[in-house]
Every structure is written in structure tokens, then in C-alpha cells.
């Protein structure tokens, strides 16, 4: 049988830096460290080693959500784009989570002035109201399937171009045109940053990181060496369960507490969310 093995690359995660460049504890996880971009060197070496058999490189840009809300350092995506372009390797951006304003711009890639060969979109395309996804491709990839019928890219599924999903997407995109969505996101991102500083007071908070309207609070058993809690304790889950009593519905990624408010959030809403999560944290881990 045909097999298409994948090659994994160590994701850039400053707090959990495998090269031990980030200082543990407090809010200077990215500051005061001597970083020589080892993560870029690892990427470059991997591309050089496997480049002749790579179909493409796939990445969640700026925020690697499912892995634990790992947020990439400024410039990593630009370097990734440069390395791929120099070697003729396509790269794919999975912006299902980060697209449509979540980080303060249409797409996360915009924040570093790059654009992938393939861009995967969903969720925010309809404001989360109904399922719809889209894939954008560079012209040279699209052109590879034009011409004779035998060159056509035969794709689709039962719910392609669902009219309800498309209507919801058009309505969602109209909001971006009619309202000052991005300035509002920028204001609320600043507000969320200020509100989130209270989490540093807790002795089991190892890191507080944020990109746009994405906040992650990583819980650790010991700050000094970033030691994680035993998985069976399910600390993050228990904190989020307790937060329900204070009116907040959220879920963790392991022991990383996550706040991803809707783009229509108000300043009062943000204060209430942060307050509920902080209160639940102190109740569960006094």
C-alpha cells in the first residue's frame, strides 16, 4: 500500500523552549533571554534533509492552538516563508482558528507580511454560526488544473456550497465592511492584556501569553522549573468546570486555560470573563 509519512518539526514555543532560552516564571518569558533562533535552524536543517520528498509544509501560523496555544515569536513566520521560497517548497497555513480577525487582522499571516501557497479557512468565515470552509490557492497551483477536462481537480462533498452556509458567510463578511471591527479588536486586545496581568499573582501560573483576542494561562506545579501537574489531576479541566459557577464557559488545552472571546465582546464582558477565570483558579488551587 502507498504510504505518505510525515516529518514533524519542533514548534517554536518560548516558554517551553527546548533550547532553554526562556526564563521560567513571571511575564518576561520572552524578554531578557538570549535567543539565537535555534528553532529556525532546526526548521532549515529539516527542510534541507527532507526537501526532495516534501509535498508541503503545514503550519498553524502565529498560534498553534491544539498543541497548547503556543504562540510563535515575532519573525518566525517570515523566516519560514523565506526558507520555503528559497527551496521551492510549498507551505500551507491552517487559519481555521486564527483567520477572520481573531488576532486583529484578516489573517494571521498578514501580521508578518507573508502569504502561503494554500490557505485553509473556516469557523470565522461564518462567524461560527454554521459550518463552511474554503481553501485559497496561489495562481500557479490553480493553473495546474486548468485546460483540458482531464486536468480538472475533481473535488467536492455532499454539502459543498450549502446555501445557508454561504448566506451566513456573506452576512458575516458584511459586518467587517459595515462596522469598525478591527479597531474594536485592537482596543479589546489591549484591554485583555491589562486585565490578564492579575494571573501572574497566582503561584501556579507559569506563563500568560496573548495574541489578539486569544489568551492562554499555563498552569504548572512549580514555577521554578516549569514542572507540569500530573495528567491524572486534570487541573485545567477542574478550573474550567469551577468557572461555570461564575458564568464562564471555556475549556482548557491540557493545563492551559484559554479565553477566546467573540469579536463582538464588550469591555465589561472581558472583565467578567477574566474575573470568573481568576476566581475559579484561586478556588481550585488556593
mmCIF file of C-alpha atoms in Angstrom:
data_model
loop_
_atom_site.group_PDB
_atom_site.id
_atom_site.type_symbol
_atom_site.label_atom_id
_atom_site.label_comp_id
_atom_site.label_asym_id
_atom_site.label_seq_id
_atom_site.Cartn_x
_atom_site.Cartn_y
_atom_site.Cartn_z
ATOM 1 C CA UNK A 1 0.000 0.000 0.000
ATOM 2 C CA UNK A 2 1.016 3.603 -0.597
ATOM 3 C CA UNK A 3 2.380 5.377 2.458
ATOM 4 C CA UNK A 4 2.901 9.086 2.879
ATOM 5 C CA UNK A 5 4.977 9.570 6.039
ATOM 6 C CA UNK A 6 5.056 12.969 7.657
ATOM 7 C CA UNK A 7 8.018 14.768 9.147
ATOM 8 C CA UNK A 8 7.436 16.697 12.374
ATOM 9 C CA UNK A 9 9.294 19.868 13.314
ATOM 10 C CA UNK A 10 9.665 21.212 16.840
ATOM 11 C CA UNK A 11 7.219 24.091 17.164
ATOM 12 C CA UNK A 12 8.606 27.405 18.440
ATOM 13 C CA UNK A 13 7.312 27.799 21.983
ATOM 14 C CA UNK A 14 9.200 30.375 24.008
ATOM 15 C CA UNK A 15 8.006 29.278 27.437
ATOM 16 C CA UNK A 16 8.659 25.610 26.675
ATOM 17 C CA UNK A 17 11.759 26.340 24.631
ATOM 18 C CA UNK A 18 13.669 23.024 24.218
ATOM 19 C CA UNK A 19 16.883 25.010 23.986
ATOM 20 C CA UNK A 20 16.215 26.502 27.441
ATOM 21 C CA UNK A 21 16.421 30.098 26.266
ATOM 22 C CA UNK A 22 13.284 31.325 28.010
ATOM 23 C CA UNK A 23 13.420 32.260 31.656
ATOM 24 C CA UNK A 24 10.817 30.446 33.763
ATOM 25 C CA UNK A 25 8.198 32.344 35.693
ATOM 26 C CA UNK A 26 6.778 35.863 35.613
ATOM 27 C CA UNK A 27 5.880 37.699 32.450
ATOM 28 C CA UNK A 28 9.309 38.012 30.881
ATOM 29 C CA UNK A 29 9.247 34.565 29.294
ATOM 30 C CA UNK A 30 10.272 36.173 26.001
ATOM 31 C CA UNK A 31 12.295 39.027 27.423
ATOM 32 C CA UNK A 32 15.731 39.009 28.975
ATOM 33 C CA UNK A 33 16.785 35.873 27.132
ATOM 34 C CA UNK A 34 19.496 35.320 24.574
ATOM 35 C CA UNK A 35 17.771 33.684 21.630
ATOM 36 C CA UNK A 36 19.822 32.521 18.671
ATOM 37 C CA UNK A 37 16.788 31.296 16.700
ATOM 38 C CA UNK A 38 17.634 27.630 17.173
ATOM 39 C CA UNK A 39 14.057 26.820 16.145
ATOM 40 C CA UNK A 40 14.728 28.410 12.742
ATOM 41 C CA UNK A 41 17.934 26.425 12.386
ATOM 42 C CA UNK A 42 16.044 23.213 13.163
ATOM 43 C CA UNK A 43 13.463 24.128 10.517
ATOM 44 C CA UNK A 44 16.160 24.894 7.951
ATOM 45 C CA UNK A 45 18.038 21.662 8.644
ATOM 46 C CA UNK A 46 14.814 19.652 8.373
ATOM 47 C CA UNK A 47 13.876 21.239 5.055
ATOM 48 C CA UNK A 48 17.359 20.569 3.693
ATOM 49 C CA UNK A 49 17.300 16.967 4.882
ATOM 50 C CA UNK A 50 13.836 16.066 3.571
ATOM 51 C CA UNK A 51 13.142 18.751 0.967
ATOM 52 C CA UNK A 52 13.396 16.424 -2.030
ATOM 53 C CA UNK A 53 10.412 14.403 -0.780
ATOM 54 C CA UNK A 54 8.279 17.047 0.889
ATOM 55 C CA UNK A 55 4.905 17.781 -0.710
ATOM 56 C CA UNK A 56 4.408 20.839 1.504
ATOM 57 C CA UNK A 57 4.906 22.262 4.975
ATOM 58 C CA UNK A 58 1.772 22.739 7.073
ATOM 59 C CA UNK A 59 1.535 25.161 9.993
ATOM 60 C CA UNK A 60 -0.965 26.984 12.180
ATOM 61 C CA UNK A 61 0.503 30.483 11.879
ATOM 62 C CA UNK A 62 1.265 32.638 14.934
ATOM 63 C CA UNK A 63 -0.793 30.497 17.347
ATOM 64 C CA UNK A 64 -0.567 26.713 17.448
ATOM 65 C CA UNK A 65 -3.924 26.175 19.087
ATOM 66 C CA UNK A 66 -4.492 22.465 19.688
ATOM 67 C CA UNK A 67 -0.917 21.933 20.916
ATOM 68 C CA UNK A 68 -1.498 24.228 23.906
ATOM 69 C CA UNK A 69 -1.902 27.733 22.492
ATOM 70 C CA UNK A 70 1.806 28.003 21.702
ATOM 71 C CA UNK A 71 2.462 31.436 20.261
ATOM 72 C CA UNK A 72 5.260 31.884 17.781
ATOM 73 C CA UNK A 73 7.873 34.597 18.318
ATOM 74 C CA UNK A 74 7.783 37.606 16.011
ATOM 75 C CA UNK A 75 9.576 36.880 12.766
ATOM 76 C CA UNK A 76 9.312 33.083 12.792
ATOM 77 C CA UNK A 77 6.662 33.006 10.068
ATOM 78 C CA UNK A 78 8.660 35.371 7.846
ATOM 79 C CA UNK A 79 11.700 33.120 8.170
ATOM 80 C CA UNK A 80 9.610 30.042 7.428
ATOM 81 C CA UNK A 81 8.277 31.709 4.275
ATOM 82 C CA UNK A 82 11.801 32.684 3.177
ATOM 83 C CA UNK A 83 13.210 29.197 3.712
ATOM 84 C CA UNK A 84 10.372 27.553 1.792
ATOM 85 C CA UNK A 85 10.585 30.036 -1.103
ATOM 86 C CA UNK A 86 14.343 29.563 -1.430
ATOM 87 C CA UNK A 87 13.891 25.793 -1.652
ATOM 88 C CA UNK A 88 10.792 25.740 -3.838
ATOM 89 C CA UNK A 89 8.708 24.094 -1.112
ATOM 90 C CA UNK A 90 5.007 24.903 -0.852
ATOM 91 C CA UNK A 91 3.648 25.819 2.547
ATOM 92 C CA UNK A 92 0.081 25.636 3.817
ATOM 93 C CA UNK A 93 -1.398 27.897 6.501
ATOM 94 C CA UNK A 94 -4.184 26.417 8.603
ATOM 95 C CA UNK A 95 -6.090 29.555 9.577
ATOM 96 C CA UNK A 96 -9.273 27.795 10.621
ATOM 97 C CA UNK A 97 -8.701 29.174 14.133
ATOM 98 C CA UNK A 98 -6.696 32.340 13.509
ATOM 99 C CA UNK A 99 -8.477 33.707 10.431
ATOM 100 C CA UNK A 100 -11.059 36.488 10.163
ATOM 101 C CA UNK A 101 -9.973 38.869 12.859
ATOM 102 C CA UNK A 102 -9.074 36.597 15.737
ATOM 103 C CA UNK A 103 -5.556 38.050 16.001
ATOM 104 C CA UNK A 104 -6.501 41.571 14.915
ATOM 105 C CA UNK A 105 -6.188 41.256 11.126
ATOM 106 C CA UNK A 106 -7.990 39.326 8.418
ATOM 107 C CA UNK A 107 -5.423 36.533 8.643
ATOM 108 C CA UNK A 108 -2.533 35.737 10.962
ATOM 109 C CA UNK A 109 -0.135 35.586 8.005
ATOM 110 C CA UNK A 110 -0.796 39.264 7.326
ATOM 111 C CA UNK A 111 0.815 40.174 10.612
ATOM 112 C CA UNK A 112 4.197 39.167 9.199
ATOM 113 C CA UNK A 113 3.580 40.258 5.624
ATOM 114 C CA UNK A 114 3.593 36.781 4.071
ATOM 115 C CA UNK A 115 1.052 34.677 2.202
ATOM 116 C CA UNK A 116 1.092 30.876 1.916
ATOM 117 C CA UNK A 117 0.657 28.747 -1.175
ATOM 118 C CA UNK A 118 -2.553 27.287 0.240
ATOM 119 C CA UNK A 119 -4.732 28.950 2.883
ATOM 120 C CA UNK A 120 -7.303 26.913 4.825
ATOM 121 C CA UNK A 121 -10.295 28.835 6.200
ATOM 122 C CA UNK A 122 -13.425 28.001 8.205
ATOM 123 C CA UNK A 123 -15.085 28.960 11.518
ATOM 124 C CA UNK A 124 -14.783 32.750 11.384
ATOM 125 C CA UNK A 125 -15.906 32.738 7.747
ATOM 126 C CA UNK A 126 -19.480 32.433 9.002
ATOM 127 C CA UNK A 127 -18.902 33.890 12.447
ATOM 128 C CA UNK A 128 -19.210 30.330 13.760
ATOM 129 C CA UNK A 129 -22.935 30.267 13.004
ATOM 130 C CA UNK A 130 -22.941 27.365 10.547
ATOM 131 C CA UNK A 131 -20.246 25.116 9.056
ATOM 132 C CA UNK A 132 -18.480 26.411 5.962
ATOM 133 C CA UNK A 133 -14.885 26.115 4.832
ATOM 134 C CA UNK A 134 -12.784 27.376 1.944
ATOM 135 C CA UNK A 135 -9.302 26.801 0.554
ATOM 136 C CA UNK A 136 -7.430 29.592 -1.236
ATOM 137 C CA UNK A 137 -4.624 28.734 -3.636
ATOM 138 C CA UNK A 138 -1.907 30.685 -5.398
ATOM 139 C CA UNK A 139 -2.486 31.236 -9.102
ATOM 140 C CA UNK A 140 0.286 28.851 -10.150
ATOM 141 C CA UNK A 141 -1.324 25.993 -8.203
ATOM 142 C CA UNK A 142 -4.773 26.788 -9.570
ATOM 143 C CA UNK A 143 -3.385 26.972 -13.119
ATOM 144 C CA UNK A 144 -2.145 23.408 -12.799
ATOM 145 C CA UNK A 145 -5.727 22.189 -13.031
ATOM 146 C CA UNK A 146 -6.991 24.358 -15.900
ATOM 147 C CA UNK A 147 -7.215 23.468 -19.584
ATOM 148 C CA UNK A 148 -8.366 20.068 -20.757
ATOM 149 C CA UNK A 149 -11.069 18.242 -18.807
ATOM 150 C CA UNK A 150 -8.541 15.575 -17.893
ATOM 151 C CA UNK A 151 -6.648 18.194 -15.865
ATOM 152 C CA UNK A 152 -9.648 19.136 -13.742
ATOM 153 C CA UNK A 153 -9.361 18.836 -9.973
ATOM 154 C CA UNK A 154 -12.354 16.651 -9.156
ATOM 155 C CA UNK A 155 -13.294 17.516 -5.618
ATOM 156 C CA UNK A 156 -16.355 18.180 -3.508
ATOM 157 C CA UNK A 157 -18.601 16.633 -0.913
ATOM 158 C CA UNK A 158 -22.308 16.403 -0.179
ATOM 159 C CA UNK A 159 -22.614 19.856 1.364
ATOM 160 C CA UNK A 160 -20.386 21.881 -0.945
ATOM 161 C CA UNK A 161 -21.791 25.411 -1.485
ATOM 162 C CA UNK A 162 -24.539 24.880 1.064
ATOM 163 C CA UNK A 163 -26.806 27.921 0.550
ATOM 164 C CA UNK A 164 -27.386 28.502 4.267
ATOM 165 C CA UNK A 165 -23.672 28.391 4.984
ATOM 166 C CA UNK A 166 -22.901 30.735 2.091
ATOM 167 C CA UNK A 167 -25.615 33.184 3.230
ATOM 168 C CA UNK A 168 -24.185 33.198 6.747
ATOM 169 C CA UNK A 169 -20.696 33.820 5.354
ATOM 170 C CA UNK A 170 -21.870 36.771 3.261
ATOM 171 C CA UNK A 171 -23.630 38.257 6.287
ATOM 172 C CA UNK A 172 -20.533 37.775 8.442
ATOM 173 C CA UNK A 173 -18.261 39.409 5.853
ATOM 174 C CA UNK A 174 -20.693 42.305 5.550
ATOM 175 C CA UNK A 175 -20.205 43.047 9.255
ATOM 176 C CA UNK A 176 -16.479 43.573 8.622
ATOM 177 C CA UNK A 177 -17.329 46.057 5.858
ATOM 178 C CA UNK A 178 -20.041 47.922 7.751
ATOM 179 C CA UNK A 179 -18.547 48.090 11.237
ATOM 180 C CA UNK A 180 -15.141 49.081 12.605
ATOM 181 C CA UNK A 181 -14.323 45.528 13.589
ATOM 182 C CA UNK A 182 -10.515 45.671 13.534
ATOM 183 C CA UNK A 183 -10.164 48.868 15.608
ATOM 184 C CA UNK A 184 -12.548 47.324 18.132
ATOM 185 C CA UNK A 185 -10.463 44.130 18.273
ATOM 186 C CA UNK A 186 -7.324 46.202 18.823
ATOM 187 C CA UNK A 187 -8.921 48.075 21.732
ATOM 188 C CA UNK A 188 -10.193 44.909 23.356
ATOM 189 C CA UNK A 189 -6.856 43.152 22.874
ATOM 190 C CA UNK A 190 -5.194 45.937 24.849
ATOM 191 C CA UNK A 191 -7.872 45.667 27.497
ATOM 192 C CA UNK A 192 -7.480 41.897 27.711
ATOM 193 C CA UNK A 193 -3.726 42.301 28.104
ATOM 194 C CA UNK A 194 -4.185 44.681 31.024
ATOM 195 C CA UNK A 195 -6.826 42.503 32.697
ATOM 196 C CA UNK A 196 -4.779 39.333 32.346
ATOM 197 C CA UNK A 197 -1.889 40.668 34.436
ATOM 198 C CA UNK A 198 -3.717 39.538 37.567
ATOM 199 C CA UNK A 199 -2.998 35.908 36.703
ATOM 200 C CA UNK A 200 0.696 36.457 37.444
ATOM 201 C CA UNK A 201 -0.164 36.724 41.132
ATOM 202 C CA UNK A 202 -1.031 33.041 41.326
ATOM 203 C CA UNK A 203 1.829 30.742 42.430
ATOM 204 C CA UNK A 204 0.879 28.039 39.903
ATOM 205 C CA UNK A 205 0.783 30.256 36.830
ATOM 206 C CA UNK A 206 3.876 29.650 34.754
ATOM 207 C CA UNK A 207 3.078 31.714 31.685
ATOM 208 C CA UNK A 208 0.482 34.181 30.428
ATOM 209 C CA UNK A 209 0.588 34.690 26.671
ATOM 210 C CA UNK A 210 -1.640 36.528 24.248
ATOM 211 C CA UNK A 211 -2.099 37.224 20.552
ATOM 212 C CA UNK A 212 -5.008 39.495 19.678
ATOM 213 C CA UNK A 213 -8.137 38.085 21.300
ATOM 214 C CA UNK A 214 -6.503 34.803 22.291
ATOM 215 C CA UNK A 215 -5.352 34.473 25.894
ATOM 216 C CA UNK A 216 -3.607 31.429 27.351
ATOM 217 C CA UNK A 217 -2.684 30.875 31.001
ATOM 218 C CA UNK A 218 -0.385 27.892 31.536
ATOM 219 C CA UNK A 219 -0.587 26.210 34.929
ATOM 220 C CA UNK A 220 2.420 24.447 36.410
ATOM 221 C CA UNK A 221 3.084 22.577 39.618
ATOM 222 C CA UNK A 222 6.306 24.524 40.146
ATOM 223 C CA UNK A 223 7.250 27.820 38.551
ATOM 224 C CA UNK A 224 10.973 27.416 39.131
ATOM 225 C CA UNK A 225 11.433 24.546 36.681
ATOM 226 C CA UNK A 226 8.115 24.697 34.766
ATOM 227 C CA UNK A 227 7.135 21.266 36.100
ATOM 228 C CA UNK A 228 3.694 20.203 34.870
ATOM 229 C CA UNK A 229 0.966 18.789 37.080
ATOM 230 C CA UNK A 230 0.374 15.030 36.810
ATOM 231 C CA UNK A 231 -2.127 14.481 33.990
ATOM 232 C CA UNK A 232 -4.457 12.451 36.165
ATOM 233 C CA UNK A 233 -5.143 15.524 38.313
ATOM 234 C CA UNK A 234 -6.816 17.273 35.346
ATOM 235 C CA UNK A 235 -6.124 20.646 36.921
ATOM 236 C CA UNK A 236 -7.054 22.717 33.886
ATOM 237 C CA UNK A 237 -10.323 20.850 33.429
ATOM 238 C CA UNK A 238 -11.286 21.297 37.071
ATOM 239 C CA UNK A 239 -10.584 25.038 36.985
ATOM 240 C CA UNK A 240 -12.771 25.455 33.896
ATOM 241 C CA UNK A 241 -15.541 23.375 35.458
ATOM 242 C CA UNK A 242 -15.468 25.603 38.522
ATOM 243 C CA UNK A 243 -15.603 28.704 36.303
ATOM 244 C CA UNK A 244 -19.068 27.629 35.168
ATOM 245 C CA UNK A 245 -20.406 28.547 38.578
ATOM 246 C CA UNK A 246 -19.273 32.110 37.859
ATOM 247 C CA UNK A 247 -20.944 32.263 34.454
ATOM 248 C CA UNK A 248 -17.983 31.418 32.212
ATOM 249 C CA UNK A 249 -17.973 28.592 29.680
ATOM 250 C CA UNK A 250 -14.497 27.733 28.473
ATOM 251 C CA UNK A 251 -12.324 24.665 28.089
ATOM 252 C CA UNK A 252 -8.624 24.097 28.636
ATOM 253 C CA UNK A 253 -5.964 22.556 26.428
ATOM 254 C CA UNK A 254 -4.422 20.271 28.994
ATOM 255 C CA UNK A 255 -3.440 22.558 31.847
ATOM 256 C CA UNK A 256 -3.521 25.668 29.692
ATOM 257 C CA UNK A 257 -6.535 27.825 30.477
ATOM 258 C CA UNK A 258 -7.923 29.524 27.383
ATOM 259 C CA UNK A 259 -10.034 32.618 26.768
ATOM 260 C CA UNK A 260 -11.154 33.179 23.177
ATOM 261 C CA UNK A 261 -13.955 35.773 23.393
ATOM 262 C CA UNK A 262 -16.238 36.533 20.442
ATOM 263 C CA UNK A 263 -15.249 39.509 18.307
ATOM 264 C CA UNK A 264 -18.418 41.330 19.402
ATOM 265 C CA UNK A 265 -17.303 41.217 23.045
ATOM 266 C CA UNK A 266 -17.611 44.341 25.209
ATOM 267 C CA UNK A 267 -15.141 45.678 27.743
ATOM 268 C CA UNK A 268 -17.487 44.626 30.551
ATOM 269 C CA UNK A 269 -17.721 41.131 29.084
ATOM 270 C CA UNK A 270 -13.936 40.824 29.058
ATOM 271 C CA UNK A 271 -13.655 41.963 32.650
ATOM 272 C CA UNK A 272 -16.295 39.425 33.661
ATOM 273 C CA UNK A 273 -14.576 36.578 31.802
ATOM 274 C CA UNK A 274 -11.144 37.265 33.252
ATOM 275 C CA UNK A 275 -12.598 37.759 36.713
ATOM 276 C CA UNK A 276 -14.528 34.485 36.579
ATOM 277 C CA UNK A 277 -11.489 32.507 35.427
ATOM 278 C CA UNK A 278 -9.214 34.109 38.011
ATOM 279 C CA UNK A 279 -11.710 33.428 40.789
ATOM 280 C CA UNK A 280 -12.103 29.787 39.706
ATOM 281 C CA UNK A 281 -8.310 29.378 39.642
ATOM 282 C CA UNK A 282 -7.886 30.570 43.202
ATOM 283 C CA UNK A 283 -10.777 28.398 44.398
ATOM 284 C CA UNK A 284 -9.397 25.246 42.769
ATOM 285 C CA UNK A 285 -5.744 25.963 43.567
ATOM 286 C CA UNK A 286 -5.765 28.108 46.731
#
